[in-house]
């Protein structure tokens, strides 16, 4: 069987009873490395499976300011075999925050788009982190933090001060993940109540206000207009 975890997708085998197929003991991992193992098939004491590697990297391209069309070639910005995503940029488009498994585990990276230099977020709290959202001025980075334990793991949001190196948790469980800042105080979050819902959280007080929800549809991936008046 294929199993996905923080380190990737690996192939496992699990001993089971012949009558009820109940598991016997712990699963044993059969594959290692950076390639994902998929679609196993076993016969004659051998296992065949598909191995693949997802290379997700950052690229950039110039745009025509009048017509919005692409101009010039693609430029590669990063290299690595691991998943990468959840891009967030400052208002001046100088600093980019993103999430990557490049180091073998989930980390948040901060990249200076003018110089090309980047660093790992050093103010990060302990726990599985992701979904970075950098404030318009670049002073604060919000990210989700998943803590182990219980039937439903808590999901606080952490605010990291990028100028002063401070870090604080915005509530024990915010019930969602950061998506985009409205201004330097209010943050759009994607929540998991009902199917999905979109809320605004005040990063000073921790107060939340739901702005969009549905009992029939999955509401996801909010984005703000440039003037911050529309979602």
mmCIF file with all atom_site columns, C-alpha atoms in Angstrom:
data_model
loop_
_atom_site.group_PDB
_atom_site.id
_atom_site.type_symbol
_atom_site.label_atom_id
_atom_site.label_alt_id
_atom_site.label_comp_id
_atom_site.label_asym_id
_atom_site.label_entity_id
_atom_site.label_seq_id
_atom_site.pdbx_PDB_ins_code
_atom_site.Cartn_x
_atom_site.Cartn_y
_atom_site.Cartn_z
_atom_site.occupancy
_atom_site.B_iso_or_equiv
_atom_site.pdbx_formal_charge
_atom_site.auth_seq_id
_atom_site.auth_comp_id
_atom_site.auth_asym_id
_atom_site.auth_atom_id
_atom_site.pdbx_PDB_model_num
ATOM 1   C CA . UNK A 1 1   ? 0.000   0.000   0.000   1.00 0.00 ? 1   UNK A CA 1
ATOM 2   C CA . UNK A 1 2   ? 1.123   3.602   -0.648  1.00 0.00 ? 2   UNK A CA 1
ATOM 3   C CA . UNK A 1 3   ? 1.148   5.933   2.352   1.00 0.00 ? 3   UNK A CA 1
ATOM 4   C CA . UNK A 1 4   ? 1.704   9.706   2.389   1.00 0.00 ? 4   UNK A CA 1
ATOM 5   C CA . UNK A 1 5   ? 3.394   11.530  5.234   1.00 0.00 ? 5   UNK A CA 1
ATOM 6   C CA . UNK A 1 6   ? 5.560   14.572  5.928   1.00 0.00 ? 6   UNK A CA 1
ATOM 7   C CA . UNK A 1 7   ? 8.569   12.935  4.274   1.00 0.00 ? 7   UNK A CA 1
ATOM 8   C CA . UNK A 1 8   ? 6.793   11.921  1.062   1.00 0.00 ? 8   UNK A CA 1
ATOM 9   C CA . UNK A 1 9   ? 4.830   8.994   -0.389  1.00 0.00 ? 9   UNK A CA 1
ATOM 10  C CA . UNK A 1 10  ? 6.311   5.593   0.481   1.00 0.00 ? 10  UNK A CA 1
ATOM 11  C CA . UNK A 1 11  ? 5.430   1.955   -0.045  1.00 0.00 ? 11  UNK A CA 1
ATOM 12  C CA . UNK A 1 12  ? 4.443   -0.077  3.034   1.00 0.00 ? 12  UNK A CA 1
ATOM 13  C CA . UNK A 1 13  ? 3.374   -3.629  3.749   1.00 0.00 ? 13  UNK A CA 1
ATOM 14  C CA . UNK A 1 14  ? 1.022   -4.649  6.524   1.00 0.00 ? 14  UNK A CA 1
ATOM 15  C CA . UNK A 1 15  ? 0.523   -8.215  7.785   1.00 0.00 ? 15  UNK A CA 1
ATOM 16  C CA . UNK A 1 16  ? -3.178  -9.091  8.224   1.00 0.00 ? 16  UNK A CA 1
ATOM 17  C CA . UNK A 1 17  ? -5.224  -12.061 9.439   1.00 0.00 ? 17  UNK A CA 1
ATOM 18  C CA . UNK A 1 18  ? -6.414  -14.461 6.729   1.00 0.00 ? 18  UNK A CA 1
ATOM 19  C CA . UNK A 1 19  ? -10.025 -14.526 7.935   1.00 0.00 ? 19  UNK A CA 1
ATOM 20  C CA . UNK A 1 20  ? -11.006 -10.951 8.789   1.00 0.00 ? 20  UNK A CA 1
ATOM 21  C CA . UNK A 1 21  ? -8.037  -8.996  7.343   1.00 0.00 ? 21  UNK A CA 1
ATOM 22  C CA . UNK A 1 22  ? -7.396  -7.329  10.680  1.00 0.00 ? 22  UNK A CA 1
ATOM 23  C CA . UNK A 1 23  ? -3.901  -5.769  10.915  1.00 0.00 ? 23  UNK A CA 1
ATOM 24  C CA . UNK A 1 24  ? -1.202  -7.706  12.764  1.00 0.00 ? 24  UNK A CA 1
ATOM 25  C CA . UNK A 1 25  ? 1.549   -5.524  14.151  1.00 0.00 ? 25  UNK A CA 1
ATOM 26  C CA . UNK A 1 26  ? 2.874   -2.262  12.748  1.00 0.00 ? 26  UNK A CA 1
ATOM 27  C CA . UNK A 1 27  ? 3.273   -1.519  9.017   1.00 0.00 ? 27  UNK A CA 1
ATOM 28  C CA . UNK A 1 28  ? 6.750   -1.937  7.527   1.00 0.00 ? 28  UNK A CA 1
ATOM 29  C CA . UNK A 1 29  ? 8.132   0.672   5.152   1.00 0.00 ? 29  UNK A CA 1
ATOM 30  C CA . UNK A 1 30  ? 9.616   -0.777  1.965   1.00 0.00 ? 30  UNK A CA 1
ATOM 31  C CA . UNK A 1 31  ? 10.860  2.291   0.073   1.00 0.00 ? 31  UNK A CA 1
ATOM 32  C CA . UNK A 1 32  ? 12.953  5.347   0.927   1.00 0.00 ? 32  UNK A CA 1
ATOM 33  C CA . UNK A 1 33  ? 14.299  8.430   -0.807  1.00 0.00 ? 33  UNK A CA 1
ATOM 34  C CA . UNK A 1 34  ? 12.734  11.447  -2.502  1.00 0.00 ? 34  UNK A CA 1
ATOM 35  C CA . UNK A 1 35  ? 10.679  9.602   -5.138  1.00 0.00 ? 35  UNK A CA 1
ATOM 36  C CA . UNK A 1 36  ? 6.993   8.904   -4.491  1.00 0.00 ? 36  UNK A CA 1
ATOM 37  C CA . UNK A 1 37  ? 5.899   5.240   -4.684  1.00 0.00 ? 37  UNK A CA 1
ATOM 38  C CA . UNK A 1 38  ? 2.466   4.659   -6.257  1.00 0.00 ? 38  UNK A CA 1
ATOM 39  C CA . UNK A 1 39  ? 0.170   1.920   -7.553  1.00 0.00 ? 39  UNK A CA 1
ATOM 40  C CA . UNK A 1 40  ? 1.834   -1.230  -6.137  1.00 0.00 ? 40  UNK A CA 1
ATOM 41  C CA . UNK A 1 41  ? 1.128   -4.704  -7.498  1.00 0.00 ? 41  UNK A CA 1
ATOM 42  C CA . UNK A 1 42  ? 2.479   -7.922  -5.934  1.00 0.00 ? 42  UNK A CA 1
ATOM 43  C CA . UNK A 1 43  ? 2.980   -11.428 -7.363  1.00 0.00 ? 43  UNK A CA 1
ATOM 44  C CA . UNK A 1 44  ? 5.550   -14.237 -7.088  1.00 0.00 ? 44  UNK A CA 1
ATOM 45  C CA . UNK A 1 45  ? 7.260   -12.683 -4.084  1.00 0.00 ? 45  UNK A CA 1
ATOM 46  C CA . UNK A 1 46  ? 7.925   -9.415  -5.916  1.00 0.00 ? 46  UNK A CA 1
ATOM 47  C CA . UNK A 1 47  ? 6.335   -5.960  -5.893  1.00 0.00 ? 47  UNK A CA 1
ATOM 48  C CA . UNK A 1 48  ? 6.074   -3.654  -8.894  1.00 0.00 ? 48  UNK A CA 1
ATOM 49  C CA . UNK A 1 49  ? 5.226   0.014   -8.391  1.00 0.00 ? 49  UNK A CA 1
ATOM 50  C CA . UNK A 1 50  ? 5.438   3.400   -10.067 1.00 0.00 ? 50  UNK A CA 1
ATOM 51  C CA . UNK A 1 51  ? 8.107   5.806   -8.840  1.00 0.00 ? 51  UNK A CA 1
ATOM 52  C CA . UNK A 1 52  ? 7.747   9.520   -9.560  1.00 0.00 ? 52  UNK A CA 1
ATOM 53  C CA . UNK A 1 53  ? 9.219   12.771  -8.329  1.00 0.00 ? 53  UNK A CA 1
ATOM 54  C CA . UNK A 1 54  ? 7.404   16.090  -8.253  1.00 0.00 ? 54  UNK A CA 1
ATOM 55  C CA . UNK A 1 55  ? 9.706   19.031  -8.952  1.00 0.00 ? 55  UNK A CA 1
ATOM 56  C CA . UNK A 1 56  ? 7.815   22.155  -7.886  1.00 0.00 ? 56  UNK A CA 1
ATOM 57  C CA . UNK A 1 57  ? 9.907   25.312  -8.185  1.00 0.00 ? 57  UNK A CA 1
ATOM 58  C CA . UNK A 1 58  ? 9.579   29.075  -8.455  1.00 0.00 ? 58  UNK A CA 1
ATOM 59  C CA . UNK A 1 59  ? 9.670   30.730  -11.883 1.00 0.00 ? 59  UNK A CA 1
ATOM 60  C CA . UNK A 1 60  ? 9.140   34.331  -12.944 1.00 0.00 ? 60  UNK A CA 1
ATOM 61  C CA . UNK A 1 61  ? 8.156   36.097  -16.166 1.00 0.00 ? 61  UNK A CA 1
ATOM 62  C CA . UNK A 1 62  ? 7.814   39.765  -17.095 1.00 0.00 ? 62  UNK A CA 1
ATOM 63  C CA . UNK A 1 63  ? 4.349   41.147  -17.858 1.00 0.00 ? 63  UNK A CA 1
ATOM 64  C CA . UNK A 1 64  ? 3.295   44.008  -20.096 1.00 0.00 ? 64  UNK A CA 1
ATOM 65  C CA . UNK A 1 65  ? 1.908   46.681  -17.758 1.00 0.00 ? 65  UNK A CA 1
ATOM 66  C CA . UNK A 1 66  ? -0.687  47.880  -20.294 1.00 0.00 ? 66  UNK A CA 1
ATOM 67  C CA . UNK A 1 67  ? -2.051  44.678  -21.814 1.00 0.00 ? 67  UNK A CA 1
ATOM 68  C CA . UNK A 1 68  ? -1.156  42.134  -19.114 1.00 0.00 ? 68  UNK A CA 1
ATOM 69  C CA . UNK A 1 69  ? 0.502   39.764  -21.574 1.00 0.00 ? 69  UNK A CA 1
ATOM 70  C CA . UNK A 1 70  ? 3.748   37.904  -20.937 1.00 0.00 ? 70  UNK A CA 1
ATOM 71  C CA . UNK A 1 71  ? 6.931   39.379  -22.345 1.00 0.00 ? 71  UNK A CA 1
ATOM 72  C CA . UNK A 1 72  ? 10.302  37.690  -22.340 1.00 0.00 ? 72  UNK A CA 1
ATOM 73  C CA . UNK A 1 73  ? 11.336  34.180  -21.307 1.00 0.00 ? 73  UNK A CA 1
ATOM 74  C CA . UNK A 1 74  ? 10.630  32.271  -18.111 1.00 0.00 ? 74  UNK A CA 1
ATOM 75  C CA . UNK A 1 75  ? 13.323  32.635  -15.448 1.00 0.00 ? 75  UNK A CA 1
ATOM 76  C CA . UNK A 1 76  ? 13.952  29.859  -12.952 1.00 0.00 ? 76  UNK A CA 1
ATOM 77  C CA . UNK A 1 77  ? 14.336  31.024  -9.340  1.00 0.00 ? 77  UNK A CA 1
ATOM 78  C CA . UNK A 1 78  ? 14.705  27.817  -7.260  1.00 0.00 ? 78  UNK A CA 1
ATOM 79  C CA . UNK A 1 79  ? 15.743  24.194  -7.694  1.00 0.00 ? 79  UNK A CA 1
ATOM 80  C CA . UNK A 1 80  ? 14.674  21.144  -5.739  1.00 0.00 ? 80  UNK A CA 1
ATOM 81  C CA . UNK A 1 81  ? 12.628  17.927  -5.870  1.00 0.00 ? 81  UNK A CA 1
ATOM 82  C CA . UNK A 1 82  ? 10.078  18.722  -3.188  1.00 0.00 ? 82  UNK A CA 1
ATOM 83  C CA . UNK A 1 83  ? 6.616   20.362  -3.229  1.00 0.00 ? 83  UNK A CA 1
ATOM 84  C CA . UNK A 1 84  ? 6.450   24.136  -2.999  1.00 0.00 ? 84  UNK A CA 1
ATOM 85  C CA . UNK A 1 85  ? 3.539   26.553  -2.840  1.00 0.00 ? 85  UNK A CA 1
ATOM 86  C CA . UNK A 1 86  ? 1.388   29.113  -0.985  1.00 0.00 ? 86  UNK A CA 1
ATOM 87  C CA . UNK A 1 87  ? 3.102   32.214  -2.354  1.00 0.00 ? 87  UNK A CA 1
ATOM 88  C CA . UNK A 1 88  ? 2.564   35.538  -0.589  1.00 0.00 ? 88  UNK A CA 1
ATOM 89  C CA . UNK A 1 89  ? 4.168   38.880  -1.519  1.00 0.00 ? 89  UNK A CA 1
ATOM 90  C CA . UNK A 1 90  ? 4.428   42.303  0.091   1.00 0.00 ? 90  UNK A CA 1
ATOM 91  C CA . UNK A 1 91  ? 2.763   45.410  -1.327  1.00 0.00 ? 91  UNK A CA 1
ATOM 92  C CA . UNK A 1 92  ? 6.029   46.614  -2.910  1.00 0.00 ? 92  UNK A CA 1
ATOM 93  C CA . UNK A 1 93  ? 6.642   43.141  -4.419  1.00 0.00 ? 93  UNK A CA 1
ATOM 94  C CA . UNK A 1 94  ? 10.064  42.993  -2.834  1.00 0.00 ? 94  UNK A CA 1
ATOM 95  C CA . UNK A 1 95  ? 9.629   40.138  -0.343  1.00 0.00 ? 95  UNK A CA 1
ATOM 96  C CA . UNK A 1 96  ? 8.104   36.754  -1.150  1.00 0.00 ? 96  UNK A CA 1
ATOM 97  C CA . UNK A 1 97  ? 7.079   34.188  1.467   1.00 0.00 ? 97  UNK A CA 1
ATOM 98  C CA . UNK A 1 98  ? 6.435   30.579  0.473   1.00 0.00 ? 98  UNK A CA 1
ATOM 99  C CA . UNK A 1 99  ? 6.255   27.052  1.845   1.00 0.00 ? 99  UNK A CA 1
ATOM 100 C CA . UNK A 1 100 ? 8.559   24.225  0.774   1.00 0.00 ? 100 UNK A CA 1
ATOM 101 C CA . UNK A 1 101 ? 9.751   20.730  1.715   1.00 0.00 ? 101 UNK A CA 1
ATOM 102 C CA . UNK A 1 102 ? 13.163  21.500  0.201   1.00 0.00 ? 102 UNK A CA 1
ATOM 103 C CA . UNK A 1 103 ? 15.000  20.676  3.434   1.00 0.00 ? 103 UNK A CA 1
ATOM 104 C CA . UNK A 1 104 ? 13.145  17.372  3.840   1.00 0.00 ? 104 UNK A CA 1
ATOM 105 C CA . UNK A 1 105 ? 10.499  18.831  6.132   1.00 0.00 ? 105 UNK A CA 1
ATOM 106 C CA . UNK A 1 106 ? 8.065   21.720  5.882   1.00 0.00 ? 106 UNK A CA 1
ATOM 107 C CA . UNK A 1 107 ? 9.635   25.171  6.231   1.00 0.00 ? 107 UNK A CA 1
ATOM 108 C CA . UNK A 1 108 ? 8.696   28.743  5.368   1.00 0.00 ? 108 UNK A CA 1
ATOM 109 C CA . UNK A 1 109 ? 11.145  30.673  3.196   1.00 0.00 ? 109 UNK A CA 1
ATOM 110 C CA . UNK A 1 110 ? 11.511  34.437  2.763   1.00 0.00 ? 110 UNK A CA 1
ATOM 111 C CA . UNK A 1 111 ? 13.007  35.637  -0.522  1.00 0.00 ? 111 UNK A CA 1
ATOM 112 C CA . UNK A 1 112 ? 14.210  39.104  -1.530  1.00 0.00 ? 112 UNK A CA 1
ATOM 113 C CA . UNK A 1 113 ? 12.942  39.389  -5.108  1.00 0.00 ? 113 UNK A CA 1
ATOM 114 C CA . UNK A 1 114 ? 15.431  42.131  -6.023  1.00 0.00 ? 114 UNK A CA 1
ATOM 115 C CA . UNK A 1 115 ? 18.622  40.411  -4.866  1.00 0.00 ? 115 UNK A CA 1
ATOM 116 C CA . UNK A 1 116 ? 17.490  36.772  -5.114  1.00 0.00 ? 116 UNK A CA 1
ATOM 117 C CA . UNK A 1 117 ? 18.693  36.014  -1.584  1.00 0.00 ? 117 UNK A CA 1
ATOM 118 C CA . UNK A 1 118 ? 16.465  34.043  0.764   1.00 0.00 ? 118 UNK A CA 1
ATOM 119 C CA . UNK A 1 119 ? 16.356  32.649  4.274   1.00 0.00 ? 119 UNK A CA 1
ATOM 120 C CA . UNK A 1 120 ? 14.349  30.197  6.337   1.00 0.00 ? 120 UNK A CA 1
ATOM 121 C CA . UNK A 1 121 ? 11.960  31.786  8.816   1.00 0.00 ? 121 UNK A CA 1
ATOM 122 C CA . UNK A 1 122 ? 13.964  31.702  12.059  1.00 0.00 ? 122 UNK A CA 1
ATOM 123 C CA . UNK A 1 123 ? 11.114  32.964  14.253  1.00 0.00 ? 123 UNK A CA 1
ATOM 124 C CA . UNK A 1 124 ? 9.060   29.824  13.586  1.00 0.00 ? 124 UNK A CA 1
ATOM 125 C CA . UNK A 1 125 ? 7.392   28.084  16.529  1.00 0.00 ? 125 UNK A CA 1
ATOM 126 C CA . UNK A 1 126 ? 7.643   24.335  17.113  1.00 0.00 ? 126 UNK A CA 1
ATOM 127 C CA . UNK A 1 127 ? 5.085   22.234  15.223  1.00 0.00 ? 127 UNK A CA 1
ATOM 128 C CA . UNK A 1 128 ? 3.981   21.479  11.662  1.00 0.00 ? 128 UNK A CA 1
ATOM 129 C CA . UNK A 1 129 ? 3.789   24.887  9.976   1.00 0.00 ? 129 UNK A CA 1
ATOM 130 C CA . UNK A 1 130 ? 2.508   26.124  6.644   1.00 0.00 ? 130 UNK A CA 1
ATOM 131 C CA . UNK A 1 131 ? 0.213   28.516  4.753   1.00 0.00 ? 131 UNK A CA 1
ATOM 132 C CA . UNK A 1 132 ? 2.337   31.668  5.082   1.00 0.00 ? 132 UNK A CA 1
ATOM 133 C CA . UNK A 1 133 ? 0.765   35.114  4.528   1.00 0.00 ? 133 UNK A CA 1
ATOM 134 C CA . UNK A 1 134 ? 3.002   38.171  4.701   1.00 0.00 ? 134 UNK A CA 1
ATOM 135 C CA . UNK A 1 135 ? 1.497   41.561  5.626   1.00 0.00 ? 135 UNK A CA 1
ATOM 136 C CA . UNK A 1 136 ? 1.406   44.315  2.953   1.00 0.00 ? 136 UNK A CA 1
ATOM 137 C CA . UNK A 1 137 ? 4.287   46.271  4.536   1.00 0.00 ? 137 UNK A CA 1
ATOM 138 C CA . UNK A 1 138 ? 6.292   43.116  5.216   1.00 0.00 ? 138 UNK A CA 1
ATOM 139 C CA . UNK A 1 139 ? 6.409   43.636  8.977   1.00 0.00 ? 139 UNK A CA 1
ATOM 140 C CA . UNK A 1 140 ? 4.518   40.494  10.038  1.00 0.00 ? 140 UNK A CA 1
ATOM 141 C CA . UNK A 1 141 ? 4.218   36.973  8.698   1.00 0.00 ? 141 UNK A CA 1
ATOM 142 C CA . UNK A 1 142 ? 1.195   34.882  9.649   1.00 0.00 ? 142 UNK A CA 1
ATOM 143 C CA . UNK A 1 143 ? 1.326   31.112  9.297   1.00 0.00 ? 143 UNK A CA 1
ATOM 144 C CA . UNK A 1 144 ? -0.667  28.112  10.407  1.00 0.00 ? 144 UNK A CA 1
ATOM 145 C CA . UNK A 1 145 ? 0.624   25.771  13.084  1.00 0.00 ? 145 UNK A CA 1
ATOM 146 C CA . UNK A 1 146 ? -0.710  22.272  13.590  1.00 0.00 ? 146 UNK A CA 1
ATOM 147 C CA . UNK A 1 147 ? -0.125  20.670  16.965  1.00 0.00 ? 147 UNK A CA 1
ATOM 148 C CA . UNK A 1 148 ? -0.380  16.884  17.503  1.00 0.00 ? 148 UNK A CA 1
ATOM 149 C CA . UNK A 1 149 ? -2.719  15.181  19.937  1.00 0.00 ? 149 UNK A CA 1
ATOM 150 C CA . UNK A 1 150 ? -6.410  14.423  20.378  1.00 0.00 ? 150 UNK A CA 1
ATOM 151 C CA . UNK A 1 151 ? -9.044  13.484  17.833  1.00 0.00 ? 151 UNK A CA 1
ATOM 152 C CA . UNK A 1 152 ? -8.794  16.939  16.304  1.00 0.00 ? 152 UNK A CA 1
ATOM 153 C CA . UNK A 1 153 ? -5.402  18.608  16.421  1.00 0.00 ? 153 UNK A CA 1
ATOM 154 C CA . UNK A 1 154 ? -5.447  22.274  17.381  1.00 0.00 ? 154 UNK A CA 1
ATOM 155 C CA . UNK A 1 155 ? -4.633  24.833  14.708  1.00 0.00 ? 155 UNK A CA 1
ATOM 156 C CA . UNK A 1 156 ? -3.342  28.136  16.106  1.00 0.00 ? 156 UNK A CA 1
ATOM 157 C CA . UNK A 1 157 ? -2.095  30.938  13.875  1.00 0.00 ? 157 UNK A CA 1
ATOM 158 C CA . UNK A 1 158 ? 1.350   32.318  14.666  1.00 0.00 ? 158 UNK A CA 1
ATOM 159 C CA . UNK A 1 159 ? 2.383   35.940  13.989  1.00 0.00 ? 159 UNK A CA 1
ATOM 160 C CA . UNK A 1 160 ? 6.127   36.373  13.429  1.00 0.00 ? 160 UNK A CA 1
ATOM 161 C CA . UNK A 1 161 ? 7.576   39.899  13.564  1.00 0.00 ? 161 UNK A CA 1
ATOM 162 C CA . UNK A 1 162 ? 10.031  40.123  10.674  1.00 0.00 ? 162 UNK A CA 1
ATOM 163 C CA . UNK A 1 163 ? 11.592  43.396  11.840  1.00 0.00 ? 163 UNK A CA 1
ATOM 164 C CA . UNK A 1 164 ? 12.074  42.651  15.537  1.00 0.00 ? 164 UNK A CA 1
ATOM 165 C CA . UNK A 1 165 ? 12.220  38.825  15.579  1.00 0.00 ? 165 UNK A CA 1
ATOM 166 C CA . UNK A 1 166 ? 9.263   38.444  17.948  1.00 0.00 ? 166 UNK A CA 1
ATOM 167 C CA . UNK A 1 167 ? 6.646   35.708  17.704  1.00 0.00 ? 167 UNK A CA 1
ATOM 168 C CA . UNK A 1 168 ? 3.219   35.235  19.269  1.00 0.00 ? 168 UNK A CA 1
ATOM 169 C CA . UNK A 1 169 ? 0.313   32.834  18.899  1.00 0.00 ? 169 UNK A CA 1
ATOM 170 C CA . UNK A 1 170 ? -3.074  34.195  17.868  1.00 0.00 ? 170 UNK A CA 1
ATOM 171 C CA . UNK A 1 171 ? -5.371  32.040  20.008  1.00 0.00 ? 171 UNK A CA 1
ATOM 172 C CA . UNK A 1 172 ? -5.093  28.378  20.930  1.00 0.00 ? 172 UNK A CA 1
ATOM 173 C CA . UNK A 1 173 ? -7.179  27.256  17.933  1.00 0.00 ? 173 UNK A CA 1
ATOM 174 C CA . UNK A 1 174 ? -8.196  29.651  15.154  1.00 0.00 ? 174 UNK A CA 1
ATOM 175 C CA . UNK A 1 175 ? -10.090 26.940  13.284  1.00 0.00 ? 175 UNK A CA 1
ATOM 176 C CA . UNK A 1 176 ? -8.522  27.803  9.942   1.00 0.00 ? 176 UNK A CA 1
ATOM 177 C CA . UNK A 1 177 ? -5.442  28.906  8.054   1.00 0.00 ? 177 UNK A CA 1
ATOM 178 C CA . UNK A 1 178 ? -4.120  32.293  6.850   1.00 0.00 ? 178 UNK A CA 1
ATOM 179 C CA . UNK A 1 179 ? -4.722  33.346  3.256   1.00 0.00 ? 179 UNK A CA 1
ATOM 180 C CA . UNK A 1 180 ? -4.175  37.096  2.781   1.00 0.00 ? 180 UNK A CA 1
ATOM 181 C CA . UNK A 1 181 ? -3.931  40.344  4.755   1.00 0.00 ? 181 UNK A CA 1
ATOM 182 C CA . UNK A 1 182 ? -6.460  43.150  4.232   1.00 0.00 ? 182 UNK A CA 1
ATOM 183 C CA . UNK A 1 183 ? -4.174  45.634  5.986   1.00 0.00 ? 183 UNK A CA 1
ATOM 184 C CA . UNK A 1 184 ? -1.553  45.477  8.743   1.00 0.00 ? 184 UNK A CA 1
ATOM 185 C CA . UNK A 1 185 ? -4.161  44.357  11.292  1.00 0.00 ? 185 UNK A CA 1
ATOM 186 C CA . UNK A 1 186 ? -6.918  42.315  9.627   1.00 0.00 ? 186 UNK A CA 1
ATOM 187 C CA . UNK A 1 187 ? -6.256  38.888  8.122   1.00 0.00 ? 187 UNK A CA 1
ATOM 188 C CA . UNK A 1 188 ? -8.415  36.774  5.811   1.00 0.00 ? 188 UNK A CA 1
ATOM 189 C CA . UNK A 1 189 ? -8.511  33.125  6.953   1.00 0.00 ? 189 UNK A CA 1
ATOM 190 C CA . UNK A 1 190 ? -10.009 30.001  5.408   1.00 0.00 ? 190 UNK A CA 1
ATOM 191 C CA . UNK A 1 191 ? -12.030 28.100  8.016   1.00 0.00 ? 191 UNK A CA 1
ATOM 192 C CA . UNK A 1 192 ? -13.359 24.543  8.129   1.00 0.00 ? 192 UNK A CA 1
ATOM 193 C CA . UNK A 1 193 ? -16.769 25.066  9.706   1.00 0.00 ? 193 UNK A CA 1
ATOM 194 C CA . UNK A 1 194 ? -19.581 23.514  7.621   1.00 0.00 ? 194 UNK A CA 1
ATOM 195 C CA . UNK A 1 195 ? -18.041 22.714  4.225   1.00 0.00 ? 195 UNK A CA 1
ATOM 196 C CA . UNK A 1 196 ? -15.743 25.744  4.264   1.00 0.00 ? 196 UNK A CA 1
ATOM 197 C CA . UNK A 1 197 ? -16.080 29.376  5.198   1.00 0.00 ? 197 UNK A CA 1
ATOM 198 C CA . UNK A 1 198 ? -14.108 32.598  4.877   1.00 0.00 ? 198 UNK A CA 1
ATOM 199 C CA . UNK A 1 199 ? -13.561 34.828  7.894   1.00 0.00 ? 199 UNK A CA 1
ATOM 200 C CA . UNK A 1 200 ? -11.672 37.951  8.926   1.00 0.00 ? 200 UNK A CA 1
ATOM 201 C CA . UNK A 1 201 ? -9.604  37.825  12.104  1.00 0.00 ? 201 UNK A CA 1
ATOM 202 C CA . UNK A 1 202 ? -8.350  40.855  14.014  1.00 0.00 ? 202 UNK A CA 1
ATOM 203 C CA . UNK A 1 203 ? -4.690  40.130  14.767  1.00 0.00 ? 203 UNK A CA 1
ATOM 204 C CA . UNK A 1 204 ? -4.668  42.547  17.716  1.00 0.00 ? 204 UNK A CA 1
ATOM 205 C CA . UNK A 1 205 ? -7.680  41.138  19.586  1.00 0.00 ? 205 UNK A CA 1
ATOM 206 C CA . UNK A 1 206 ? -8.133  37.682  18.032  1.00 0.00 ? 206 UNK A CA 1
ATOM 207 C CA . UNK A 1 207 ? -11.802 38.422  17.246  1.00 0.00 ? 207 UNK A CA 1
ATOM 208 C CA . UNK A 1 208 ? -13.186 36.576  14.210  1.00 0.00 ? 208 UNK A CA 1
ATOM 209 C CA . UNK A 1 209 ? -16.001 37.593  11.871  1.00 0.00 ? 209 UNK A CA 1
ATOM 210 C CA . UNK A 1 210 ? -17.377 35.234  9.246   1.00 0.00 ? 210 UNK A CA 1
ATOM 211 C CA . UNK A 1 211 ? -17.884 36.944  5.884   1.00 0.00 ? 211 UNK A CA 1
ATOM 212 C CA . UNK A 1 212 ? -18.748 34.091  3.524   1.00 0.00 ? 212 UNK A CA 1
ATOM 213 C CA . UNK A 1 213 ? -20.166 30.611  4.166   1.00 0.00 ? 213 UNK A CA 1
ATOM 214 C CA . UNK A 1 214 ? -22.406 28.012  2.537   1.00 0.00 ? 214 UNK A CA 1
ATOM 215 C CA . UNK A 1 215 ? -24.166 24.839  3.652   1.00 0.00 ? 215 UNK A CA 1
ATOM 216 C CA . UNK A 1 216 ? -24.310 23.527  0.061   1.00 0.00 ? 216 UNK A CA 1
ATOM 217 C CA . UNK A 1 217 ? -20.999 24.584  -1.495  1.00 0.00 ? 217 UNK A CA 1
ATOM 218 C CA . UNK A 1 218 ? -17.334 24.371  -0.604  1.00 0.00 ? 218 UNK A CA 1
ATOM 219 C CA . UNK A 1 219 ? -15.993 27.918  -0.240  1.00 0.00 ? 219 UNK A CA 1
ATOM 220 C CA . UNK A 1 220 ? -12.232 28.109  -0.642  1.00 0.00 ? 220 UNK A CA 1
ATOM 221 C CA . UNK A 1 221 ? -9.180  30.026  -1.901  1.00 0.00 ? 221 UNK A CA 1
ATOM 222 C CA . UNK A 1 222 ? -10.198 33.663  -1.228  1.00 0.00 ? 222 UNK A CA 1
ATOM 223 C CA . UNK A 1 223 ? -8.299  36.475  -2.943  1.00 0.00 ? 223 UNK A CA 1
ATOM 224 C CA . UNK A 1 224 ? -8.575  40.233  -2.450  1.00 0.00 ? 224 UNK A CA 1
ATOM 225 C CA . UNK A 1 225 ? -8.817  42.892  -5.143  1.00 0.00 ? 225 UNK A CA 1
ATOM 226 C CA . UNK A 1 226 ? -5.911  45.380  -5.329  1.00 0.00 ? 226 UNK A CA 1
ATOM 227 C CA . UNK A 1 227 ? -7.990  48.096  -3.596  1.00 0.00 ? 227 UNK A CA 1
ATOM 228 C CA . UNK A 1 228 ? -8.910  45.612  -0.814  1.00 0.00 ? 228 UNK A CA 1
ATOM 229 C CA . UNK A 1 229 ? -12.649 46.239  -1.282  1.00 0.00 ? 229 UNK A CA 1
ATOM 230 C CA . UNK A 1 230 ? -13.651 42.903  -2.826  1.00 0.00 ? 230 UNK A CA 1
ATOM 231 C CA . UNK A 1 231 ? -13.046 39.237  -2.070  1.00 0.00 ? 231 UNK A CA 1
#
